[in-house]
PDB file of C-alpha atoms and ligand atoms in Angstrom:
ATOM      1  CA  MET A   1     272.758 171.758 -14.233  1.00  0.00           C
ATOM      2  CA  SER A   2     269.219 173.220 -14.417  1.00  0.00           C
ATOM      3  CA  GLU A   3     267.355 174.434 -11.270  1.00  0.00           C
ATOM      4  CA  VAL A   4     264.638 171.944 -10.372  1.00  0.00           C
ATOM      5  CA  ARG A   5     261.877 172.646  -7.898  1.00  0.00           C
ATOM      6  CA  VAL A   6     259.824 169.804  -6.465  1.00  0.00           C
ATOM      7  CA  ARG A   7     256.821 171.491  -4.995  1.00  0.00           C
ATOM      8  CA  THR A   8     254.465 168.545  -4.457  1.00  0.00           C
ATOM      9  CA  ALA A   9     254.860 165.454  -2.049  1.00  0.00           C
ATOM     10  CA  VAL A  10     252.357 162.551  -2.150  1.00  0.00           C
ATOM     11  CA  PHE A  11     251.594 160.570   0.937  1.00  0.00           C
ATOM     12  CA  PRO A  12     249.957 157.204   0.153  1.00  0.00           C
ATOM     13  CA  VAL A  13     248.200 156.615   3.414  1.00  0.00           C
ATOM     14  CA  ALA A  14     245.301 154.345   2.467  1.00  0.00           C
ATOM     15  CA  GLY A  15     246.880 151.143   3.582  1.00  0.00           C
ATOM     16  CA  LEU A  16     244.975 148.837   6.079  1.00  0.00           C
ATOM     17  CA  GLY A  17     247.891 148.533   8.504  1.00  0.00           C
ATOM     18  CA  THR A  18     246.828 144.981   9.441  1.00  0.00           C
ATOM     19  CA  ARG A  19     250.337 144.315  10.917  1.00  0.00           C
ATOM     20  CA  PHE A  20     249.397 146.599  13.793  1.00  0.00           C
ATOM     21  CA  LEU A  21     246.001 145.333  14.639  1.00  0.00           C
ATOM     22  CA  PRO A  22     244.155 145.866  16.844  1.00  0.00           C
ATOM     23  CA  ALA A  23     245.698 149.322  17.339  1.00  0.00           C
ATOM     24  CA  THR A  24     244.929 150.223  13.651  1.00  0.00           C
ATOM     25  CA  LYS A  25     241.371 148.998  13.623  1.00  0.00           C
ATOM     26  CA  ALA A  26     240.014 152.519  14.085  1.00  0.00           C
ATOM     27  CA  THR A  27     243.216 154.561  14.066  1.00  0.00           C
ATOM     28  CA  PRO A  28     245.347 154.943  10.926  1.00  0.00           C
ATOM     29  CA  LYS A  29     248.839 153.243  11.208  1.00  0.00           C
ATOM     30  CA  GLU A  30     250.273 156.554  10.014  1.00  0.00           C
ATOM     31  CA  MET A  31     248.861 158.257  13.160  1.00  0.00           C
ATOM     32  CA  LEU A  32     250.781 155.952  15.567  1.00  0.00           C
ATOM     33  CA  PRO A  33     253.013 158.271  17.618  1.00  0.00           C
ATOM     34  CA  ILE A  34     256.648 158.060  18.081  1.00  0.00           C
ATOM     35  CA  VAL A  35     256.851 159.607  21.599  1.00  0.00           C
ATOM     36  CA  ASP A  36     254.406 162.418  20.954  1.00  0.00           C
ATOM     37  CA  LYS A  37     254.205 162.969  17.157  1.00  0.00           C
ATOM     38  CA  PRO A  38     252.430 160.883  14.650  1.00  0.00           C
ATOM     39  CA  LEU A  39     254.495 159.045  12.013  1.00  0.00           C
ATOM     40  CA  VAL A  40     252.881 160.931   9.183  1.00  0.00           C
ATOM     41  CA  GLN A  41     253.847 164.240  10.656  1.00  0.00           C
ATOM     42  CA  TYR A  42     257.599 163.154  10.689  1.00  0.00           C
ATOM     43  CA  ALA A  43     257.135 162.558   6.867  1.00  0.00           C
ATOM     44  CA  VAL A  44     255.266 165.782   6.271  1.00  0.00           C
ATOM     45  CA  GLU A  45     258.069 167.749   8.073  1.00  0.00           C
ATOM     46  CA  GLU A  46     260.746 166.027   6.009  1.00  0.00           C
ATOM     47  CA  ALA A  47     258.810 166.941   2.758  1.00  0.00           C
ATOM     48  CA  VAL A  48     258.337 170.521   3.855  1.00  0.00           C
ATOM     49  CA  ARG A  49     262.086 170.885   4.677  1.00  0.00           C
ATOM     50  CA  ALA A  50     262.810 169.763   1.234  1.00  0.00           C
ATOM     51  CA  GLY A  51     260.660 172.418  -0.268  1.00  0.00           C
ATOM     52  CA  ALA A  52     257.262 170.877  -0.764  1.00  0.00           C
ATOM     53  CA  GLU A  53     254.312 173.282  -0.732  1.00  0.00           C
ATOM     54  CA  LEU A  54     251.489 171.016  -1.789  1.00  0.00           C
ATOM     55  CA  LEU A  55     250.894 167.785   0.146  1.00  0.00           C
ATOM     56  CA  VAL A  56     248.624 165.246  -1.512  1.00  0.00           C
ATOM     57  CA  PHE A  57     247.307 162.603   0.838  1.00  0.00           C
ATOM     58  CA  VAL A  58     245.882 159.540  -0.838  1.00  0.00           C
ATOM     59  CA  THR A  59     243.708 158.432   1.857  1.00  0.00           C
ATOM     60  CA  SER A  60     240.735 155.934   2.443  1.00  0.00           C
ATOM     61  CA  ARG A  61     237.337 155.798   4.259  1.00  0.00           C
ATOM     62  CA  THR A  62     238.910 155.060   7.656  1.00  0.00           C
ATOM     63  CA  LYS A  63     241.644 157.669   7.621  1.00  0.00           C
ATOM     64  CA  ASN A  64     239.861 160.830   8.572  1.00  0.00           C
ATOM     65  CA  ALA A  65     242.071 161.173  11.569  1.00  0.00           C
ATOM     66  CA  ILE A  66     244.869 162.237   9.195  1.00  0.00           C
ATOM     67  CA  SER A  67     242.961 165.068   7.609  1.00  0.00           C
ATOM     68  CA  ASP A  68     241.760 166.202  10.996  1.00  0.00           C
ATOM     69  CA  HIS A  69     245.408 166.247  12.268  1.00  0.00           C
ATOM     70  CA  PHE A  70     246.399 168.625   9.567  1.00  0.00           C
ATOM     71  CA  ASP A  71     243.377 170.781   9.956  1.00  0.00           C
ATOM     72  CA  ARG A  72     242.541 173.554  12.529  1.00  0.00           C
ATOM     73  CA  SER A  73     241.034 172.282  15.799  1.00  0.00           C
ATOM     74  CA  TYR A  74     239.013 175.407  16.977  1.00  0.00           C
ATOM     75  CA  GLU A  75     237.867 173.830  20.217  1.00  0.00           C
ATOM     76  CA  LEU A  76     241.417 172.908  21.280  1.00  0.00           C
ATOM     77  CA  GLU A  77     242.807 176.270  20.180  1.00  0.00           C
ATOM     78  CA  ARG A  78     240.023 178.052  22.156  1.00  0.00           C
ATOM     79  CA  ALA A  79     240.759 176.014  25.294  1.00  0.00           C
ATOM     80  CA  LEU A  80     244.483 176.732  25.126  1.00  0.00           C
ATOM     81  CA  GLU A  81     243.813 180.419  24.469  1.00  0.00           C
ATOM     82  CA  ASP A  82     241.598 180.629  27.470  1.00  0.00           C
ATOM     83  CA  ARG A  83     244.342 178.985  29.553  1.00  0.00           C
ATOM     84  CA  GLY A  84     246.926 181.333  27.961  1.00  0.00           C
ATOM     85  CA  ASP A  85     249.090 178.415  26.913  1.00  0.00           C
ATOM     86  CA  ARG A  86     251.125 180.061  24.186  1.00  0.00           C
ATOM     87  CA  GLU A  87     253.488 177.139  23.868  1.00  0.00           C
ATOM     88  CA  LYS A  88     251.009 174.545  23.071  1.00  0.00           C
ATOM     89  CA  LEU A  89     249.189 177.013  20.614  1.00  0.00           C
ATOM     90  CA  ALA A  90     252.517 177.485  18.759  1.00  0.00           C
ATOM     91  CA  LEU A  91     252.984 173.786  18.588  1.00  0.00           C
ATOM     92  CA  LEU A  92     249.611 173.353  17.019  1.00  0.00           C
ATOM     93  CA  GLU A  93     250.360 176.107  14.435  1.00  0.00           C
ATOM     94  CA  SER A  94     253.653 174.553  13.595  1.00  0.00           C
ATOM     95  CA  ILE A  95     252.175 171.271  12.420  1.00  0.00           C
ATOM     96  CA  VAL A  96     251.895 172.600   8.868  1.00  0.00           C
ATOM     97  CA  PRO A  97     253.253 176.071   7.915  1.00  0.00           C
ATOM     98  CA  GLU A  98     250.552 178.435   6.481  1.00  0.00           C
ATOM     99  CA  SER A  99     252.219 178.389   3.055  1.00  0.00           C
ATOM    100  CA  VAL A 100     251.669 174.817   2.615  1.00  0.00           C
ATOM    101  CA  HIS A 101     248.513 173.285   1.216  1.00  0.00           C
ATOM    102  CA  CYS A 102     247.041 169.960   1.939  1.00  0.00           C
ATOM    103  CA  VAL A 103     244.931 168.091  -0.591  1.00  0.00           C
ATOM    104  CA  TYR A 104     243.005 164.714   0.165  1.00  0.00           C
ATOM    105  CA  ILE A 105     242.111 162.101  -2.390  1.00  0.00           C
ATOM    106  CA  ARG A 106     240.201 159.011  -1.675  1.00  0.00           C
ATOM    107  CA  GLN A 107     241.487 155.667  -2.937  1.00  0.00           C
ATOM    108  CA  SER A 108     238.214 153.784  -3.010  1.00  0.00           C
ATOM    109  CA  HIS A 109     239.752 150.331  -3.752  1.00  0.00           C
ATOM    110  CA  PRO A 110     242.806 148.959  -1.860  1.00  0.00           C
ATOM    111  CA  LEU A 111     244.666 148.204  -5.097  1.00  0.00           C
ATOM    112  CA  GLY A 112     248.184 148.991  -3.985  1.00  0.00           C
ATOM    113  CA  LEU A 113     250.863 151.737  -4.045  1.00  0.00           C
ATOM    114  CA  GLY A 114     250.811 152.193  -7.927  1.00  0.00           C
ATOM    115  CA  HIS A 115     247.071 152.573  -7.797  1.00  0.00           C
ATOM    116  CA  ALA A 116     247.365 155.118  -5.044  1.00  0.00           C
ATOM    117  CA  ILE A 117     249.843 157.170  -7.020  1.00  0.00           C
ATOM    118  CA  ALA A 118     247.640 156.881 -10.119  1.00  0.00           C
ATOM    119  CA  CYS A 119     244.708 158.205  -7.953  1.00  0.00           C
ATOM    120  CA  ALA A 120     246.749 161.450  -7.401  1.00  0.00           C
ATOM    121  CA  ALA A 121     247.654 161.856 -11.090  1.00  0.00           C
ATOM    122  CA  PRO A 122     244.792 164.296 -11.959  1.00  0.00           C
ATOM    123  CA  ILE A 123     246.267 166.907  -9.715  1.00  0.00           C
ATOM    124  CA  LEU A 124     249.989 166.152 -10.322  1.00  0.00           C
ATOM    125  CA  GLY A 125     250.353 167.730 -13.700  1.00  0.00           C
ATOM    126  CA  LYS A 126     253.713 167.195 -15.528  1.00  0.00           C
ATOM    127  CA  ASP A 127     256.229 168.338 -12.809  1.00  0.00           C
ATOM    128  CA  PRO A 128     258.268 165.951 -10.831  1.00  0.00           C
ATOM    129  CA  PHE A 129     256.963 165.108  -7.258  1.00  0.00           C
ATOM    130  CA  TYR A 130     258.038 163.270  -4.158  1.00  0.00           C
ATOM    131  CA  VAL A 131     256.429 160.222  -2.708  1.00  0.00           C
ATOM    132  CA  LEU A 132     256.978 159.495   1.017  1.00  0.00           C
ATOM    133  CA  LEU A 133     255.744 156.319   2.747  1.00  0.00           C
ATOM    134  CA  ALA A 134     255.362 157.410   6.312  1.00  0.00           C
ATOM    135  CA  ASP A 135     255.914 154.115   7.929  1.00  0.00           C
ATOM    136  CA  ASP A 136     259.641 154.290   6.787  1.00  0.00           C
ATOM    137  CA  LEU A 137     260.876 156.779   9.376  1.00  0.00           C
ATOM    138  CA  LEU A 138     264.248 158.377   8.583  1.00  0.00           C
ATOM    139  CA  TYR A 139     266.145 159.219  11.640  1.00  0.00           C
ATOM    140  CA  GLY A 140     267.525 162.709  12.246  1.00  0.00           C
ATOM    141  CA  GLU A 141     266.711 166.035  10.566  1.00  0.00           C
ATOM    142  CA  GLU A 142     269.880 166.430   8.525  1.00  0.00           C
ATOM    143  CA  GLU A 143     269.904 162.775   7.367  1.00  0.00           C
ATOM    144  CA  SER A 144     266.289 162.757   6.090  1.00  0.00           C
ATOM    145  CA  GLY A 145     266.419 166.327   4.674  1.00  0.00           C
ATOM    146  CA  ALA A 146     269.587 165.531   2.799  1.00  0.00           C
ATOM    147  CA  LEU A 147     268.082 162.432   1.285  1.00  0.00           C
ATOM    148  CA  LEU A 148     265.320 164.238  -0.741  1.00  0.00           C
ATOM    149  CA  GLU A 149     267.743 167.010  -1.608  1.00  0.00           C
ATOM    150  CA  THR A 150     270.171 164.342  -3.017  1.00  0.00           C
ATOM    151  CA  MET A 151     267.404 162.821  -5.026  1.00  0.00           C
ATOM    152  CA  LYS A 152     266.509 166.213  -6.477  1.00  0.00           C
ATOM    153  CA  ALA A 153     270.096 166.912  -7.435  1.00  0.00           C
ATOM    154  CA  ILE A 154     270.202 163.573  -9.274  1.00  0.00           C
ATOM    155  CA  HIS A 155     267.006 164.247 -11.054  1.00  0.00           C
ATOM    156  CA  ALA A 156     268.428 167.750 -12.075  1.00  0.00           C
ATOM    157  CA  ARG A 157     271.363 165.792 -13.755  1.00  0.00           C
ATOM    158  CA  THR A 158     269.323 162.967 -15.289  1.00  0.00           C
ATOM    159  CA  ALA A 159     265.776 164.323 -15.674  1.00  0.00           C
ATOM    160  CA  GLY A 160     264.503 160.927 -14.718  1.00  0.00           C
ATOM    161  CA  PRO A 161     262.886 159.369 -11.611  1.00  0.00           C
ATOM    162  CA  VAL A 162     264.979 158.648  -8.569  1.00  0.00           C
ATOM    163  CA  LEU A 163     264.621 155.930  -5.871  1.00  0.00           C
ATOM    164  CA  ALA A 164     266.040 155.801  -2.309  1.00  0.00           C
ATOM    165  CA  LEU A 165     267.796 152.553  -1.757  1.00  0.00           C
ATOM    166  CA  GLU A 166     269.163 150.718   1.151  1.00  0.00           C
ATOM    167  CA  SER A 167     271.288 147.460   1.441  1.00  0.00           C
ATOM    168  CA  VAL A 168     268.904 144.985   2.975  1.00  0.00           C
ATOM    169  CA  GLU A 169     269.514 141.549   4.487  1.00  0.00           C
ATOM    170  CA  GLU A 170     269.390 138.534   2.063  1.00  0.00           C
ATOM    171  CA  SER A 171     266.580 137.180   4.245  1.00  0.00           C
ATOM    172  CA  GLU A 172     264.563 140.354   3.673  1.00  0.00           C
ATOM    173  CA  VAL A 173     264.586 140.866  -0.040  1.00  0.00           C
ATOM    174  CA  SER A 174     261.120 139.567  -0.267  1.00  0.00           C
ATOM    175  CA  ARG A 175     259.724 142.559   1.601  1.00  0.00           C
ATOM    176  CA  TYR A 176     261.183 145.142  -0.936  1.00  0.00           C
ATOM    177  CA  GLY A 177     261.308 146.256  -4.504  1.00  0.00           C
ATOM    178  CA  ILE A 178     264.828 145.305  -5.533  1.00  0.00           C
ATOM    179  CA  VAL A 179     266.926 146.920  -8.193  1.00  0.00           C
ATOM    180  CA  ASP A 180     269.596 145.606 -10.756  1.00  0.00           C
ATOM    181  CA  PRO A 181     272.172 148.315 -10.197  1.00  0.00           C
ATOM    182  CA  GLU A 182     274.968 149.743 -12.358  1.00  0.00           C
ATOM    183  CA  ALA A 183     277.318 151.845 -10.256  1.00  0.00           C
ATOM    184  CA  VAL A 184     277.562 155.590 -11.211  1.00  0.00           C
ATOM    185  CA  ASP A 185     279.497 156.719  -8.178  1.00  0.00           C
ATOM    186  CA  ASP A 186     279.853 155.851  -4.451  1.00  0.00           C
ATOM    187  CA  ARG A 187     276.286 156.407  -3.575  1.00  0.00           C
ATOM    188  CA  THR A 188     274.481 156.542  -6.886  1.00  0.00           C
ATOM    189  CA  VAL A 189     273.381 153.729  -9.242  1.00  0.00           C
ATOM    190  CA  ARG A 190     271.661 153.567 -12.509  1.00  0.00           C
ATOM    191  CA  VAL A 191     268.753 151.101 -12.381  1.00  0.00           C
ATOM    192  CA  ARG A 192     268.627 148.569 -15.266  1.00  0.00           C
ATOM    193  CA  ARG A 193     265.777 146.515 -13.997  1.00  0.00           C
ATOM    194  CA  LEU A 194     263.507 146.096 -10.900  1.00  0.00           C
ATOM    195  CA  GLN A 195     261.549 143.351  -9.300  1.00  0.00           C
ATOM    196  CA  GLU A 196     258.848 143.553  -6.642  1.00  0.00           C
ATOM    197  CA  LYS A 197     259.432 141.406  -3.632  1.00  0.00           C
ATOM    198  CA  PRO A 198     261.456 138.532  -5.150  1.00  0.00           C
ATOM    199  CA  ARG A 199     261.961 135.264  -3.368  1.00  0.00           C
ATOM    200  CA  MET A 200     265.267 134.804  -1.391  1.00  0.00           C
ATOM    201  CA  GLY A 201     267.927 133.618  -3.911  1.00  0.00           C
ATOM    202  CA  GLU A 202     266.198 135.153  -6.816  1.00  0.00           C
ATOM    203  CA  ALA A 203     266.851 138.809  -6.232  1.00  0.00           C
ATOM    204  CA  TYR A 204     268.976 140.877  -8.802  1.00  0.00           C
ATOM    205  CA  SER A 205     270.945 142.361  -5.703  1.00  0.00           C
ATOM    206  CA  ARG A 206     270.428 143.334  -2.079  1.00  0.00           C
ATOM    207  CA  LEU A 207     269.633 146.931  -2.826  1.00  0.00           C
ATOM    208  CA  GLY A 208     266.012 147.518  -1.736  1.00  0.00           C
ATOM    209  CA  VAL A 209     263.741 150.430  -2.496  1.00  0.00           C
ATOM    210  CA  ILE A 210     262.816 152.336   0.717  1.00  0.00           C
ATOM    211  CA  GLY A 211     259.830 154.756   1.083  1.00  0.00           C
ATOM    212  CA  ARG A 212     261.135 157.749  -0.653  1.00  0.00           C
ATOM    213  CA  TYR A 213     260.660 158.285  -4.401  1.00  0.00           C
ATOM    214  CA  LEU A 214     261.013 161.301  -6.715  1.00  0.00           C
ATOM    215  CA  LEU A 215     258.833 160.506  -9.642  1.00  0.00           C
ATOM    216  CA  THR A 216     258.206 162.052 -13.035  1.00  0.00           C
ATOM    217  CA  PHE A 217     255.342 162.193 -15.467  1.00  0.00           C
ATOM    218  CA  GLU A 218     256.741 159.125 -17.316  1.00  0.00           C
ATOM    219  CA  VAL A 219     255.911 157.022 -14.275  1.00  0.00           C
ATOM    220  CA  LEU A 220     252.262 158.405 -14.168  1.00  0.00           C
ATOM    221  CA  GLU A 221     251.958 157.516 -17.913  1.00  0.00           C
ATOM    222  CA  ALA A 222     253.443 154.112 -17.265  1.00  0.00           C
ATOM    223  CA  LEU A 223     250.713 153.485 -14.531  1.00  0.00           C
ATOM    224  CA  GLN A 224     248.018 153.899 -17.021  1.00  0.00           C
ATOM    225  CA  GLY A 225     246.513 150.577 -17.914  1.00  0.00           C
ATOM    226  CA  LEU A 226     249.004 148.727 -15.872  1.00  0.00           C
ATOM    227  CA  GLU A 227     247.900 145.105 -14.931  1.00  0.00           C
ATOM    228  CA  PRO A 228     247.968 144.049 -11.318  1.00  0.00           C
ATOM    229  CA  GLY A 229     251.267 142.403 -10.313  1.00  0.00           C
ATOM    230  CA  VAL A 230     252.586 140.898  -7.213  1.00  0.00           C
ATOM    231  CA  GLY A 231     249.787 140.340  -4.572  1.00  0.00           C
ATOM    232  CA  GLY A 232     247.183 141.262  -7.131  1.00  0.00           C
ATOM    233  CA  GLU A 233     248.083 144.964  -6.629  1.00  0.00           C
ATOM    234  CA  ILE A 234     248.949 147.700  -9.114  1.00  0.00           C
ATOM    235  CA  GLN A 235     252.716 148.017  -8.387  1.00  0.00           C
ATOM    236  CA  LEU A 236     254.688 151.113  -8.544  1.00  0.00           C
ATOM    237  CA  THR A 237     257.792 148.933  -9.187  1.00  0.00           C
ATOM    238  CA  ASP A 238     256.109 147.626 -12.437  1.00  0.00           C
ATOM    239  CA  ALA A 239     255.459 151.240 -13.610  1.00  0.00           C
ATOM    240  CA  LEU A 240     259.078 152.148 -12.850  1.00  0.00           C
ATOM    241  CA  SER A 241     260.267 149.164 -14.863  1.00  0.00           C
ATOM    242  CA  ARG A 242     258.045 150.179 -17.771  1.00  0.00           C
ATOM    243  CA  ALA A 243     259.100 153.923 -17.548  1.00  0.00           C
ATOM    244  CA  ILE A 244     262.883 152.993 -17.929  1.00  0.00           C
ATOM    245  CA  ALA A 245     262.540 152.881 -21.679  1.00  0.00           C
ATOM    246  CA  ARG A 246     261.493 156.504 -21.642  1.00  0.00           C
ATOM    247  CA  ALA A 247     263.396 158.058 -18.970  1.00  0.00           C
ATOM    248  CA  PRO A 248     266.730 156.883 -17.172  1.00  0.00           C
ATOM    249  CA  LEU A 249     266.098 155.573 -13.580  1.00  0.00           C
ATOM    250  CA  HIS A 250     268.557 156.143 -10.798  1.00  0.00           C
ATOM    251  CA  GLY A 251     268.842 155.418  -7.134  1.00  0.00           C
ATOM    252  CA  THR A 252     270.801 156.805  -4.234  1.00  0.00           C
ATOM    253  CA  VAL A 253     271.845 154.761  -1.259  1.00  0.00           C
ATOM    254  CA  PHE A 254     270.629 156.138   2.023  1.00  0.00           C
ATOM    255  CA  ASP A 255     273.279 156.210   4.574  1.00  0.00           C
ATOM    256  CA  GLY A 256     271.393 157.352   7.592  1.00  0.00           C
ATOM    257  CA  ARG A 257     269.206 155.229  10.022  1.00  0.00           C
ATOM    258  CA  ARG A 258     265.716 154.111   8.977  1.00  0.00           C
ATOM    259  CA  PHE A 259     263.124 152.593  11.079  1.00  0.00           C
ATOM    260  CA  ASP A 260     260.556 150.329   9.446  1.00  0.00           C
ATOM    261  CA  CYS A 261     257.717 151.404  11.580  1.00  0.00           C
ATOM    262  CA  GLY A 262     255.354 149.258   9.583  1.00  0.00           C
ATOM    263  CA  SER A 263     256.873 146.314  11.679  1.00  0.00           C
ATOM    264  CA  LYS A 264     256.576 146.075  15.484  1.00  0.00           C
ATOM    265  CA  ILE A 265     260.199 145.720  16.067  1.00  0.00           C
ATOM    266  CA  GLY A 266     261.089 148.790  13.978  1.00  0.00           C
ATOM    267  CA  TYR A 267     258.345 150.776  15.725  1.00  0.00           C
ATOM    268  CA  LEU A 268     259.743 149.767  19.161  1.00  0.00           C
ATOM    269  CA  GLN A 269     263.286 150.757  18.035  1.00  0.00           C
ATOM    270  CA  ALA A 270     262.079 154.181  16.844  1.00  0.00           C
ATOM    271  CA  CYS A 271     260.350 154.793  20.146  1.00  0.00           C
ATOM    272  CA  VAL A 272     263.522 154.013  21.924  1.00  0.00           C
ATOM    273  CA  GLU A 273     265.746 156.234  19.711  1.00  0.00           C
ATOM    274  CA  TYR A 274     263.432 159.153  19.724  1.00  0.00           C
ATOM    275  CA  GLY A 275     262.761 158.842  23.489  1.00  0.00           C
ATOM    276  CA  LEU A 276     266.516 159.051  24.024  1.00  0.00           C
ATOM    277  CA  THR A 277     266.751 162.420  22.285  1.00  0.00           C
ATOM    278  CA  HIS A 278     263.475 163.954  23.270  1.00  0.00           C
ATOM    279  CA  ASP A 279     263.786 167.153  25.264  1.00  0.00           C
ATOM    280  CA  GLU A 280     261.225 166.354  27.879  1.00  0.00           C
ATOM    281  CA  VAL A 281     261.962 162.737  28.644  1.00  0.00           C
ATOM    282  CA  ARG A 282     265.402 161.790  27.576  1.00  0.00           C
ATOM    283  CA  GLU A 283     267.114 161.901  30.989  1.00  0.00           C
ATOM    284  CA  GLU A 284     264.489 159.943  32.771  1.00  0.00           C
ATOM    285  CA  PHE A 285     264.205 157.510  30.002  1.00  0.00           C
ATOM    286  CA  ARG A 286     267.943 156.963  29.725  1.00  0.00           C
ATOM    287  CA  ASP A 287     267.990 156.214  33.441  1.00  0.00           C
ATOM    288  CA  TYR A 288     265.179 153.799  33.105  1.00  0.00           C
ATOM    289  CA  LEU A 289     266.750 152.063  30.113  1.00  0.00           C
ATOM    290  CA  GLY A 290     270.128 151.926  31.998  1.00  0.00           C
ATOM    291  CA  GLU A 291     268.460 150.051  34.865  1.00  0.00           C
ATOM    292  CA  LYS A 292     266.585 147.822  32.551  1.00  0.00           C
ATOM    293  CA  LEU A 293     269.708 146.900  30.732  1.00  0.00           C
ATOM    294  CA  ARG A 294     271.576 146.150  33.989  1.00  0.00           C
ATOM    295  CA  PHE A 295     268.678 143.826  34.855  1.00  0.00           C
ATOM    296  CA  LEU A 296     268.760 142.156  31.435  1.00  0.00           C
ATOM    297  CA  VAL A 297     272.533 141.598  31.782  1.00  0.00           C
ATOM    298  CA  ASP A 298     272.268 140.441  35.336  1.00  0.00           C
ATOM    299  CA  PRO A 299     268.527 139.430  36.410  1.00  0.00           C
ATOM    300  CA  LYS A 300     269.592 138.963  40.010  1.00  0.00           C
ATOM    301  CA  ARG A 301     270.159 142.746  40.322  1.00  0.00           C
ATOM    302  CA  ARG A 302     266.526 143.518  40.014  1.00  0.00           C
TER     303      ARG A 302
HETATM  304  C1  G1P B 401     256.274 149.155  -1.192  1.00  0.00           C
HETATM  305  C2  G1P B 401     256.825 148.819  -2.510  1.00  0.00           C
HETATM  306  C3  G1P B 401     258.159 148.303  -2.387  1.00  0.00           C
HETATM  307  C4  G1P B 401     259.063 149.149  -1.506  1.00  0.00           C
HETATM  308  C5  G1P B 401     258.518 149.419  -0.128  1.00  0.00           C
HETATM  309  C6  G1P B 401     259.320 150.330   0.640  1.00  0.00           C
HETATM  310  O1  G1P B 401     255.997 147.957  -0.474  1.00  0.00           O
HETATM  311  O2  G1P B 401     255.898 148.102  -3.188  1.00  0.00           O
HETATM  312  O3  G1P B 401     258.695 148.195  -3.547  1.00  0.00           O
HETATM  313  O4  G1P B 401     260.364 148.416  -1.366  1.00  0.00           O
HETATM  314  O5  G1P B 401     257.172 149.952  -0.302  1.00  0.00           O
HETATM  315  O6  G1P B 401     258.835 150.468   1.983  1.00  0.00           O
HETATM  316  P1  G1P B 401     255.117 147.718   0.852  1.00  0.00           P
HETATM  317  O7  G1P B 401     256.010 148.079   2.020  1.00  0.00           O
HETATM  318  O8  G1P B 401     254.037 148.791   0.803  1.00  0.00           O
HETATM  319  O9  G1P B 401     254.598 146.427   0.824  1.00  0.00           O
END
């Protein structure tokens, strides 16, 4: 098996986030915090753990808060230095390690995920790269780190692109890219075909694509000249379908927990889970939830 390094991670962060209005009118949805860390930072940490050294953010006019977040903040640093607050200074420094570089590309038209990736193509070259959709939050360090590593190992064997998959409810297939799978082993499938957001009852399977991809140059080529698909957008799913003729496509089934933080319920669940393990608040929060639960079970106990 050849040694493969995946040095680049792409973060498509230009979406409008309309499901979270009014919160996302002036604040990018990727900057919504889970306890005290914005969603996009969780995704960045995951990519850096998997070895990414170049982070490419495909952003838009209203997303400056993201580039500000990964930049220095001299005023804040100065104020913390004056106060001698080493702990908070270290926290700011740890947002991105010094060896990691960030690049920002503007997606000037909201033409979808495939279009966002195509915007990054001029700096991607021919090497494989990860794509992380920050609103899919993968719970737990080992789980999420292991997923990108697993995808890299599959790519090392197959030389083709690799998708992260999850078994989704029948009623939810219309929210995902869906694959037609052929089993390779317990967790790995070869993908014969894909469809973007099929109607219930028309899906090839219940295996949905979640927001982690390892893509190759064949996919970038397939994006060239691609016509808009579902929803009038340039769909990554369509480029992946096209690329199958040139490179085998595989998927790995993620067995950890994922929170769809693009939905209100997924976001709330993530806040609860992360609150319950957060060093500073977990005990107080657990007590509060315990109380709340007792009240929900027996409202008279208030
Ligand atoms: C995108 C993709 C879809 C994939 C999903 C994962 O859809 O088009 O194939 O299943 O991400 O989160 P979106 O959620 O941007 O509508």
